[in-house]
Short mmCIF file of C-alpha atoms in Angstrom, two decimals:
data_model
loop_
_atom_site.label_atom_id
_atom_site.label_comp_id
_atom_site.label_asym_id
_atom_site.label_seq_id
_atom_site.Cartn_x
_atom_site.Cartn_y
_atom_site.Cartn_z
CA MET A 25 -290.12 -81.96 -13.80
CA ARG A 26 -288.50 -79.06 -10.86
CA THR A 27 -286.23 -80.49 -8.56
CA THR A 28 -285.64 -79.27 -4.98
CA ILE A 29 -281.85 -79.89 -3.25
CA SER A 30 -281.88 -79.22 0.52
CA VAL A 31 -278.77 -79.44 2.27
CA ILE A 32 -279.72 -78.96 5.88
CA LYS A 33 -276.91 -79.33 8.26
CA ALA A 34 -276.56 -79.45 12.35
CA ASP A 35 -273.94 -79.76 15.39
CA ILE A 36 -276.18 -82.59 17.43
CA GLY A 37 -273.11 -83.86 19.61
CA SER A 38 -269.76 -85.15 18.44
CA LEU A 39 -267.28 -87.70 19.65
CA ALA A 40 -264.19 -86.48 21.69
CA GLY A 41 -264.78 -82.75 21.48
CA HIS A 42 -265.70 -80.83 18.95
CA HIS A 43 -264.29 -83.43 16.56
CA VAL A 44 -266.25 -85.75 14.91
CA VAL A 45 -269.74 -87.05 14.47
CA HIS A 46 -270.43 -90.41 15.82
CA PRO A 47 -271.77 -93.30 13.27
CA ASP A 48 -274.72 -94.19 15.51
CA THR A 49 -276.04 -90.53 14.99
CA MET A 50 -275.79 -90.85 11.18
CA ALA A 51 -277.70 -93.91 11.58
CA ALA A 52 -280.41 -92.36 13.69
CA ALA A 53 -280.73 -89.53 10.84
CA SER A 54 -280.94 -92.01 8.08
CA LYS A 55 -283.86 -93.85 9.80
CA VAL A 56 -285.96 -90.72 9.91
CA LEU A 57 -285.04 -90.01 5.88
CA ALA A 58 -285.77 -93.39 4.98
CA GLU A 59 -289.03 -93.34 6.62
CA ALA A 60 -289.44 -89.83 4.79
CA LYS A 61 -288.88 -91.37 1.39
CA ALA A 62 -290.77 -94.23 1.64
CA GLN A 63 -293.71 -91.87 2.27
CA GLY A 64 -292.76 -89.89 -0.63
CA ILE A 65 -291.72 -86.80 1.18
CA LEU A 66 -288.42 -87.30 -0.53
CA ILE A 67 -287.27 -88.63 -3.47
CA ASP A 68 -283.77 -89.47 -2.77
CA TYR A 69 -281.30 -88.65 0.30
CA TYR A 70 -277.22 -88.63 1.48
CA ILE A 71 -276.19 -88.15 4.85
CA THR A 72 -272.79 -87.28 5.57
CA HIS A 73 -270.71 -85.12 8.34
CA VAL A 74 -267.80 -82.71 8.45
CA GLY A 75 -266.10 -82.57 11.59
CA ASP A 76 -268.93 -82.35 14.14
CA ASP A 77 -271.78 -81.32 12.21
CA LEU A 78 -274.31 -83.85 10.72
CA GLN A 79 -275.32 -83.03 6.68
CA LEU A 80 -278.72 -83.99 5.20
CA ILE A 81 -278.46 -83.69 1.49
CA MET A 82 -282.47 -84.38 0.13
CA THR A 83 -284.21 -84.03 -3.21
CA HIS A 84 -287.52 -83.87 -3.54
CA THR A 85 -290.57 -81.95 -5.78
CA ARG A 86 -292.10 -79.75 -2.64
CA GLY A 87 -290.06 -76.78 -3.47
CA GLU A 88 -288.00 -74.26 -0.90
CA LEU A 89 -288.95 -74.10 2.73
CA ASP A 90 -291.22 -76.69 2.80
CA PRO A 91 -292.57 -78.14 6.12
CA LYS A 92 -292.86 -81.55 5.90
CA VAL A 93 -289.17 -81.59 4.33
CA HIS A 94 -288.11 -79.38 7.17
CA GLU A 95 -289.85 -81.14 9.51
CA THR A 96 -288.21 -84.21 8.20
CA ALA A 97 -284.73 -82.77 8.83
CA TRP A 98 -285.83 -81.93 12.27
CA ASN A 99 -287.05 -84.80 13.39
CA ALA A 100 -283.76 -86.32 12.06
CA PHE A 101 -281.33 -83.95 14.30
CA LYS A 102 -283.76 -84.56 17.45
CA LYS A 103 -283.47 -88.08 17.12
CA ALA A 104 -279.56 -88.07 16.39
CA ALA A 105 -279.46 -85.95 19.31
CA GLU A 106 -281.05 -88.34 21.27
CA VAL A 107 -278.78 -91.06 20.51
CA ALA A 108 -275.70 -88.56 21.40
CA ARG A 109 -276.86 -87.59 24.92
CA ASP A 110 -277.51 -91.46 25.41
CA LEU A 111 -273.89 -91.73 24.17
CA GLY A 112 -272.89 -88.93 26.20
CA LEU A 113 -270.88 -87.20 23.39
CA TYR A 114 -270.09 -83.79 23.49
CA ALA A 115 -272.36 -80.63 23.09
CA ALA A 116 -275.63 -83.11 22.05
CA GLY A 117 -278.10 -80.94 20.65
CA GLN A 118 -275.87 -77.97 20.60
CA ASP A 119 -277.29 -76.47 17.29
CA LEU A 120 -281.32 -77.21 18.42
CA LEU A 121 -282.12 -74.09 19.74
CA SER A 122 -285.73 -75.01 20.26
CA ASP A 123 -287.61 -77.58 21.71
CA SER A 124 -290.48 -77.61 19.29
CA PHE A 125 -290.82 -77.29 15.21
CA SER A 126 -292.90 -74.89 14.13
CA GLY A 127 -293.11 -75.26 10.61
CA ASN A 128 -289.82 -73.65 8.98
CA ILE A 129 -286.55 -74.98 10.41
CA ARG A 130 -284.80 -71.43 9.62
CA GLY A 131 -284.13 -69.92 13.20
CA LEU A 132 -284.21 -72.86 15.23
CA GLY A 133 -280.72 -73.55 14.80
CA PRO A 134 -279.74 -75.72 11.73
CA GLY A 135 -278.05 -74.35 8.62
CA VAL A 136 -279.87 -74.51 5.15
CA ALA A 137 -279.03 -74.54 1.76
CA GLU A 138 -281.63 -75.00 -1.08
CA MET A 139 -282.38 -74.73 -4.36
CA GLU A 140 -285.53 -75.35 -6.78
CA ILE A 141 -284.44 -75.87 -10.29
CA GLU A 142 -285.44 -77.18 -13.79
CA GLU A 143 -283.19 -80.56 -14.13
CA ARG A 144 -281.17 -80.04 -17.42
CA VAL A 145 -280.68 -83.15 -19.78
CA SER A 146 -277.33 -83.47 -17.19
CA GLU A 147 -277.20 -81.89 -13.88
CA PRO A 148 -273.71 -81.75 -12.41
CA ILE A 149 -273.76 -79.95 -8.93
CA ALA A 150 -271.09 -79.57 -6.36
CA ILE A 151 -271.60 -78.96 -2.63
CA PHE A 152 -269.30 -77.61 -0.20
CA MET A 153 -269.53 -78.10 3.36
CA ALA A 154 -267.50 -76.21 5.78
CA ASP A 155 -266.30 -76.86 9.57
CA LYS A 156 -265.17 -74.23 12.01
CA THR A 157 -266.15 -71.09 10.12
CA GLU A 158 -269.03 -68.98 9.49
CA PRO A 159 -271.03 -68.19 5.98
CA GLY A 160 -268.76 -65.38 4.81
CA ALA A 161 -265.88 -67.96 4.28
CA PHE A 162 -267.62 -68.79 0.95
CA ASN A 163 -267.36 -64.89 -0.31
CA LEU A 164 -263.98 -65.20 -1.70
CA PRO A 165 -264.14 -68.59 -3.54
CA LEU A 166 -267.85 -67.75 -4.84
CA TYR A 167 -266.27 -64.30 -6.63
CA LYS A 168 -263.46 -66.74 -7.97
CA MET A 169 -266.16 -68.90 -9.72
CA PHE A 170 -268.55 -66.66 -10.80
CA ALA A 171 -266.47 -63.29 -11.73
CA ASP A 172 -262.83 -63.82 -11.87
CA PRO A 173 -261.65 -64.49 -14.98
CA PHE A 174 -258.21 -65.67 -13.65
CA ASN A 175 -260.26 -68.20 -12.02
CA THR A 176 -262.73 -69.40 -14.40
CA PRO A 177 -261.60 -68.50 -17.79
CA GLY A 178 -265.32 -70.00 -19.01
CA LEU A 179 -266.53 -65.85 -18.17
CA VAL A 180 -263.97 -65.00 -21.13
CA ILE A 181 -264.12 -67.71 -23.56
CA ASP A 182 -267.54 -69.16 -23.13
CA PRO A 183 -270.37 -67.22 -24.93
CA THR A 184 -273.14 -68.82 -22.46
CA MET A 185 -270.90 -67.18 -19.74
CA HIS A 186 -269.82 -64.14 -21.01
CA ASN A 187 -273.00 -61.67 -19.92
CA GLY A 188 -271.56 -62.39 -16.31
CA PHE A 189 -273.86 -63.29 -13.08
CA LYS A 190 -276.05 -61.37 -10.28
CA PHE A 191 -274.98 -61.48 -6.61
CA GLU A 192 -277.61 -61.69 -4.13
CA VAL A 193 -275.63 -60.12 -0.67
CA LEU A 194 -277.34 -60.23 2.39
CA ASP A 195 -276.38 -57.92 5.38
CA VAL A 196 -276.73 -60.37 8.35
CA TYR A 197 -277.00 -57.69 10.90
CA GLU A 198 -279.39 -55.77 9.43
CA GLY A 199 -281.46 -58.36 7.35
CA GLU A 200 -281.31 -56.50 4.10
CA ALA A 201 -280.39 -57.65 0.84
CA VAL A 202 -279.02 -56.28 -2.34
CA THR A 203 -278.65 -58.02 -5.59
CA LEU A 204 -275.56 -56.75 -8.09
CA THR A 205 -274.10 -57.51 -11.58
CA ALA A 206 -270.72 -58.62 -12.61
CA PRO A 207 -268.89 -57.44 -14.13
CA GLN A 208 -270.76 -53.87 -14.48
CA GLU A 209 -270.66 -53.09 -10.69
CA LEU A 210 -267.54 -55.39 -10.05
CA TYR A 211 -266.09 -52.86 -7.71
CA ASP A 212 -269.51 -52.14 -5.97
CA LEU A 213 -269.76 -55.99 -5.00
CA LEU A 214 -266.29 -56.10 -3.71
CA ALA A 215 -266.90 -53.38 -1.38
CA LEU A 216 -269.52 -55.34 0.44
CA ILE A 217 -268.53 -59.01 0.33
CA GLY A 218 -264.82 -58.29 1.05
CA THR A 219 -266.26 -57.61 5.12
CA PRO A 220 -267.96 -61.41 4.99
CA ALA A 221 -268.45 -61.42 8.70
CA ARG A 222 -271.34 -58.79 7.49
CA TYR A 223 -272.09 -59.03 3.90
CA VAL A 224 -272.92 -62.55 2.52
CA ILE A 225 -273.36 -63.93 -0.93
CA ARG A 226 -276.60 -65.56 -0.63
CA ARG A 227 -277.51 -66.81 -4.26
CA ILE A 228 -275.99 -66.29 -7.84
CA TYR A 229 -278.04 -65.86 -10.95
CA ARG A 230 -276.23 -66.20 -14.26
CA ASN A 231 -277.64 -62.44 -16.07
CA ASP A 232 -278.86 -63.80 -19.66
CA ASP A 233 -281.61 -65.87 -18.26
CA ASN A 234 -281.59 -65.36 -14.19
CA LEU A 235 -281.05 -69.07 -14.15
CA LEU A 236 -280.10 -70.34 -10.47
CA ALA A 237 -276.53 -71.28 -10.07
CA ALA A 238 -275.58 -71.17 -6.40
CA VAL A 239 -276.82 -71.05 -3.39
CA VAL A 240 -275.07 -70.36 0.08
CA ALA A 241 -276.53 -71.18 3.59
CA ILE A 242 -276.58 -67.97 5.18
CA GLU A 243 -277.77 -68.94 9.05
CA ARG A 244 -275.35 -66.95 12.08
CA LEU A 245 -275.88 -68.81 14.85
CA ASN A 246 -274.80 -65.87 16.99
CA LEU A 247 -277.13 -63.50 15.70
CA ILE A 248 -280.21 -66.11 16.06
CA ALA A 249 -279.36 -67.30 19.69
CA GLY A 250 -277.65 -63.47 21.05
CA LYS A 251 -274.53 -65.29 22.21
CA TYR A 252 -272.02 -67.81 21.23
CA VAL A 253 -273.21 -70.98 20.90
CA GLY A 254 -270.88 -72.82 17.88
CA LYS A 255 -269.90 -71.56 14.68
CA ASP A 256 -272.39 -71.41 11.56
CA ASP A 257 -270.44 -74.10 9.49
CA PRO A 258 -272.02 -73.24 6.46
CA VAL A 259 -272.95 -75.23 3.21
CA THR A 260 -273.19 -74.07 -0.41
CA ILE A 261 -274.55 -75.90 -3.40
CA VAL A 262 -273.20 -74.77 -6.76
CA ARG A 263 -274.57 -76.01 -10.35
CA LEU A 264 -271.78 -76.90 -12.73
CA GLN A 265 -271.13 -76.85 -16.77
CA HIS A 266 -273.48 -76.15 -19.55
CA GLY A 267 -273.01 -71.98 -19.25
CA LEU A 268 -271.99 -72.08 -15.34
CA PRO A 269 -268.52 -73.01 -14.16
CA ALA A 270 -266.81 -76.15 -14.81
CA LEU A 271 -265.99 -78.47 -12.31
CA GLY A 272 -262.46 -77.87 -12.38
CA GLU A 273 -263.36 -73.71 -12.24
CA ALA A 274 -265.49 -74.46 -9.09
CA LEU A 275 -262.89 -76.64 -7.42
CA GLU A 276 -259.97 -74.21 -8.50
CA ALA A 277 -261.61 -71.35 -6.04
CA PHE A 278 -260.46 -73.40 -3.09
CA SER A 279 -256.70 -74.15 -4.35
CA PHE A 280 -255.55 -71.26 -1.81
CA PRO A 281 -256.66 -71.97 1.60
CA HIS A 282 -257.60 -68.08 2.52
CA LEU A 283 -257.99 -67.46 6.03
CA VAL A 284 -261.54 -67.30 7.47
CA PRO A 285 -263.03 -66.23 10.73
CA GLY A 286 -263.99 -69.52 13.64
CA TRP A 287 -261.28 -72.22 14.45
CA MET A 288 -260.54 -72.69 18.01
CA ARG A 289 -264.04 -71.55 20.26
CA GLY A 290 -265.00 -69.67 17.07
CA SER A 291 -262.70 -66.88 18.07
CA HIS A 292 -259.66 -67.10 15.70
CA TYR A 293 -258.53 -66.66 12.10
CA GLY A 294 -257.39 -69.79 10.13
CA PRO A 295 -257.07 -71.16 6.83
CA LEU A 296 -259.98 -73.31 5.36
CA MET A 297 -258.23 -76.37 4.51
CA PRO A 298 -259.77 -78.50 1.56
CA VAL A 299 -259.74 -82.14 2.67
CA SER A 300 -261.22 -85.70 1.72
CA GLN A 301 -264.32 -87.17 3.67
CA ARG A 302 -261.87 -89.09 5.58
CA ASP A 303 -259.81 -86.11 6.58
CA ALA A 304 -263.31 -84.26 7.65
CA ARG A 305 -262.39 -83.81 11.27
CA ALA A 306 -261.45 -81.38 13.72
CA THR A 307 -257.65 -82.00 15.49
CA ARG A 308 -255.35 -78.89 15.74
CA PHE A 309 -256.54 -76.27 17.55
CA ASP A 310 -260.10 -77.52 16.83
CA GLY A 311 -259.37 -77.51 13.23
CA PRO A 312 -257.80 -76.08 10.99
CA PRO A 313 -261.21 -74.98 9.53
CA ARG A 314 -262.16 -78.05 7.20
CA LEU A 315 -263.88 -78.26 3.89
CA VAL A 316 -265.50 -81.06 1.83
CA GLY A 317 -266.48 -81.07 -1.35
CA LEU A 318 -268.74 -83.40 -2.71
CA GLY A 319 -270.05 -84.05 -6.82
CA PHE A 320 -273.33 -85.73 -7.81
CA ASN A 321 -275.41 -85.88 -10.92
CA VAL A 322 -279.03 -85.25 -10.45
CA LYS A 323 -281.39 -87.02 -12.61
CA ASN A 324 -285.25 -87.15 -11.85
CA GLY A 325 -284.14 -86.02 -8.51
CA LYS A 326 -282.31 -89.10 -7.76
CA LEU A 327 -278.68 -88.52 -6.71
CA VAL A 328 -276.07 -90.17 -8.50
CA GLY A 329 -273.02 -90.14 -7.08
CA PRO A 330 -271.07 -88.92 -4.87
CA SER A 331 -267.69 -87.98 -5.91
CA ASP A 332 -265.15 -87.07 -2.90
CA LEU A 333 -263.90 -84.15 -4.94
CA PHE A 334 -260.63 -82.80 -2.61
CA ASP A 335 -259.30 -86.57 -2.15
CA ASP A 336 -256.65 -85.90 -4.84
CA PRO A 337 -252.96 -85.02 -4.67
CA ALA A 338 -254.00 -82.04 -7.07
CA PHE A 339 -254.75 -80.41 -3.61
CA ASP A 340 -251.75 -81.81 -1.32
CA GLU A 341 -250.14 -78.05 -2.11
CA ALA A 342 -253.04 -76.36 -0.88
CA ARG A 343 -253.26 -78.63 2.34
CA ARG A 344 -249.43 -78.08 2.96
CA LEU A 345 -249.79 -74.61 2.64
CA ALA A 346 -252.71 -74.31 5.00
CA ASN A 347 -250.46 -75.91 7.76
CA VAL A 348 -248.06 -73.47 6.93
CA ILE A 349 -250.18 -70.67 7.40
CA ALA A 350 -251.76 -72.10 10.67
CA ASP A 351 -248.49 -72.48 12.00
CA TYR A 352 -247.64 -68.63 11.25
CA MET A 353 -251.01 -67.70 12.90
CA ARG A 354 -250.61 -69.85 15.83
CA ARG A 355 -247.57 -68.16 16.63
CA HIS A 356 -249.55 -65.12 17.42
CA GLY A 357 -251.42 -66.81 20.59
CA PRO A 358 -254.17 -64.71 21.80
CA PHE A 359 -253.49 -61.37 19.76
CA MET A 360 -254.89 -60.11 16.95
CA PRO A 361 -254.46 -60.57 14.17
CA HIS A 362 -255.38 -64.17 15.10
CA ARG A 363 -257.89 -63.62 17.16
CA LEU A 364 -260.86 -62.22 15.97
CA GLU A 365 -261.74 -58.40 15.64
CA PRO A 366 -263.85 -56.56 18.81
CA THR A 367 -267.08 -56.83 17.04
CA GLU A 368 -266.95 -60.39 16.38
CA MET A 369 -265.82 -61.05 19.94
CA GLU A 370 -268.78 -59.94 21.46
CA TYR A 371 -270.30 -63.00 20.73
CA THR A 372 -268.02 -65.24 22.43
CA THR A 373 -267.43 -66.05 26.04
CA LEU A 374 -264.78 -63.23 26.34
CA PRO A 375 -267.48 -60.53 27.39
CA LEU A 376 -268.05 -62.67 30.70
CA ILE A 377 -264.35 -61.98 31.25
CA GLN A 378 -264.23 -58.03 30.38
CA GLU A 379 -267.42 -57.88 32.59
CA LYS A 380 -265.75 -59.33 35.89
CA LEU A 381 -262.84 -56.72 35.25
CA ARG A 382 -265.18 -54.06 34.21
CA PRO A 383 -265.37 -52.76 38.22
CA ARG A 384 -261.75 -52.16 38.41
CA PHE A 385 -261.22 -49.84 35.33
CA LYS A 386 -260.81 -46.14 36.74
CA LYS A 387 -261.51 -42.96 34.56
CA GLU A 388 -258.23 -41.59 33.15
CA ALA A 389 -259.03 -38.32 35.00
CA ASP A 390 -259.77 -40.37 38.67
CA MET A 391 -256.46 -42.12 38.09
CA TYR A 392 -254.37 -38.68 38.12
CA LYS A 393 -256.23 -37.51 41.18
CA THR A 394 -255.33 -40.87 42.87
CA LYS A 395 -251.78 -40.33 42.03
CA GLU A 396 -251.78 -36.38 43.12
CA SER A 397 -253.25 -37.48 46.42
CA ILE A 398 -250.38 -39.92 46.92
CA TYR A 399 -247.63 -37.36 46.03
CA THR A 400 -249.49 -34.57 48.03
CA LYS A 401 -249.67 -37.13 51.23
CA GLY A 402 -246.09 -38.12 50.72
CA LYS A 403 -245.23 -34.64 50.46
CA SER A 404 -246.62 -33.47 53.58
CA SER A 405 -245.03 -36.35 55.70
CA GLY A 406 -241.35 -35.35 54.25
CA GLU A 407 -241.45 -38.39 51.97
CA THR A 408 -239.94 -38.24 48.38
CA HIS A 409 -241.13 -39.87 45.07
CA ASP A 410 -238.93 -40.67 41.97
#
């Protein structure tokens, strides 16, 4: 049986600002998914949240981009947004960029990660969900999982992993993708994914047999809407074990809280902090950017689990370091490198301020003419200027 795992997320409104999903909105979404399960559209589902993002984890046999499944998710988000409006929650329906469903949820605002797989005898997976950042935030940890032997010793000692993996990389500005093979094209791969705001890992396949190993939600909300409407808050699905990274190797990739763009107003770099489900809420400076990991086994489409993967003292040091980095970055205030580079700030509200100031700018030559005119006028009247 080929099983499809679909993880679809959206910010449909949150409590006390961009903070946390309200349980009533999750309950509204759950009713829609329960009905879809009763109708045979879904096999199973699990609903959770990370910060202000409602996360729908669904299994079915309908394949990727299925209209019925996507419509189910859309209806769940719409119902949840209605509850959010009734409760007066902040930014109700923020990620729903259209009033109507048109057969596919892509391009309508919500983030989508889907993979259709042939289940192995045991099918362990990890689903990583981030808040207050964008899809490129997964570039470094996915590189570590599938290409860095210092993180994943299975690349060296496991014969079923030794030939490496293929990375499908998307240029989110041009809408073009390239597939690069590791380890053979490792430097070419790094040349691209080291610029995560533009080049995003979309899918990873095992070289030996093209087995799909990981998939990332690559939606960039600002590129869809043409303006800043919130960060993309991506998700990734990673298959584990049996010729793929072990669970511990996948988790090890998040032991270093690397800097990611997003955080306050989507305009600042901050550390990606791995947290438990209970700590998955935005607080300090609307962050720091949070990451939750849930572990499942999939059997005949049924979700067994989850396990809260970062609810463990082994990640206390990563969280402590994230707080130290957050302190350091915050001391820069509105200055780079805490604030994003100009190309990324184009999609925030900063251009409105710049546009207001535009009429007050003068060309350098005109400024000199003005100074010369003042000097000449003063000289003719007998005034002196230092």
